């Protein structure tokens, strides 16, 4: 049995989220939570909340035990990109891409 949690349209670039997801993939939820609390990356705030949501889904919706849960799958996909303009010299304009992310986190029970 598995429980999922999704985060859509997070205002952070996917490559920044991917770095932190690689740290917690395959770890049990207590270790993953400790890693997220002590890693100085901006993506950790989003992922900590998402992990808590996945744990709550597992406990309340599927009756799983928190002690047996581990992060079985986690990945990030690019979301919509907001395009902005930065004025530059001599009347030019450069485009700024403000990227967003869709994050999926899956927790499973150990057999």
XYZ file of C-alpha atoms in Angstrom:
111
model
C 0.000 0.000 0.000
C 1.230 3.501 -0.737
C 0.178 7.041 0.092
C 0.854 10.018 -2.137
C 1.064 13.772 -1.681
C 1.324 16.370 -4.439
C 2.587 19.940 -4.506
C 1.516 21.865 -7.597
C 2.817 25.196 -8.914
C 5.477 25.707 -6.225
C 7.378 28.929 -6.968
C 10.821 27.315 -6.986
C 12.858 25.973 -9.890
C 12.764 22.183 -10.378
C 16.551 21.822 -10.358
C 16.702 23.321 -6.861
C 14.055 20.866 -5.610
C 15.748 17.877 -7.272
C 18.899 18.343 -5.182
C 16.964 17.906 -1.935
C 14.765 15.074 -3.239
C 17.895 13.045 -4.004
C 18.865 13.324 -0.326
C 15.643 11.795 1.041
C 14.767 9.161 -1.593
C 14.657 5.667 -0.054
C 15.037 6.864 3.557
C 12.546 6.140 6.340
C 10.289 9.085 7.176
C 11.959 9.991 10.485
C 15.395 10.186 8.839
C 13.954 12.101 5.874
C 12.293 14.610 8.217
C 15.580 15.103 10.101
C 17.445 15.674 6.822
C 14.868 18.256 5.697
C 15.006 20.111 9.026
C 18.816 20.382 8.955
C 19.516 21.073 5.290
C 19.934 24.789 4.475
C 18.087 24.779 1.144
C 14.975 26.792 0.313
C 13.236 23.700 -1.106
C 13.294 22.043 2.336
C 10.387 24.153 3.597
C 8.142 22.972 0.755
C 9.259 19.346 1.047
C 8.930 19.174 4.827
C 5.290 20.224 4.579
C 4.733 17.782 1.710
C 6.282 14.879 3.657
C 4.054 15.636 6.652
C 1.058 15.563 4.320
C 2.067 12.202 2.829
C 2.528 10.728 6.329
C -0.881 12.035 7.410
C -2.465 10.554 4.262
C -0.896 7.170 5.032
C -2.054 7.167 8.663
C -5.580 8.525 8.190
C -6.611 7.185 4.790
C -4.887 3.789 4.763
C -4.263 2.998 8.462
C -0.505 2.558 8.034
C 1.906 2.732 10.952
C 4.196 5.782 10.954
C 7.138 3.684 12.207
C 7.095 1.438 9.109
C 6.924 4.198 6.466
C 9.708 5.142 4.067
C 9.986 7.494 1.072
C 9.656 5.057 -1.829
C 9.357 7.531 -4.671
C 9.818 11.273 -5.097
C 10.204 13.325 -8.230
C 9.734 16.830 -9.570
C 8.349 17.972 -12.925
C 8.473 21.482 -14.342
C 5.279 23.494 -14.004
C 4.180 26.554 -15.944
C 6.863 29.175 -16.536
C 6.064 32.829 -15.821
C 7.767 35.098 -18.333
C 8.862 38.551 -17.196
C 10.769 41.381 -18.857
C 13.899 43.084 -17.495
C 14.712 46.432 -19.148
C 18.312 46.647 -20.373
C 20.537 49.271 -21.948
C 19.697 51.056 -25.209
C 16.015 50.134 -25.174
C 16.524 46.385 -25.157
C 14.574 43.960 -22.997
C 15.763 40.630 -21.619
C 13.369 37.866 -20.669
C 13.358 36.464 -17.134
C 11.891 32.964 -16.686
C 10.318 32.392 -13.280
C 10.052 28.621 -13.106
C 7.560 26.583 -11.072
C 7.523 22.943 -9.960
C 5.112 20.051 -9.521
C 6.428 17.717 -6.786
C 5.148 14.196 -6.064
C 6.115 12.280 -2.927
C 5.113 8.654 -2.244
C 5.505 6.803 1.054
C 5.144 3.028 1.473
C 5.168 0.580 4.344
C 8.158 -1.716 4.758
C 7.329 -5.377 4.285
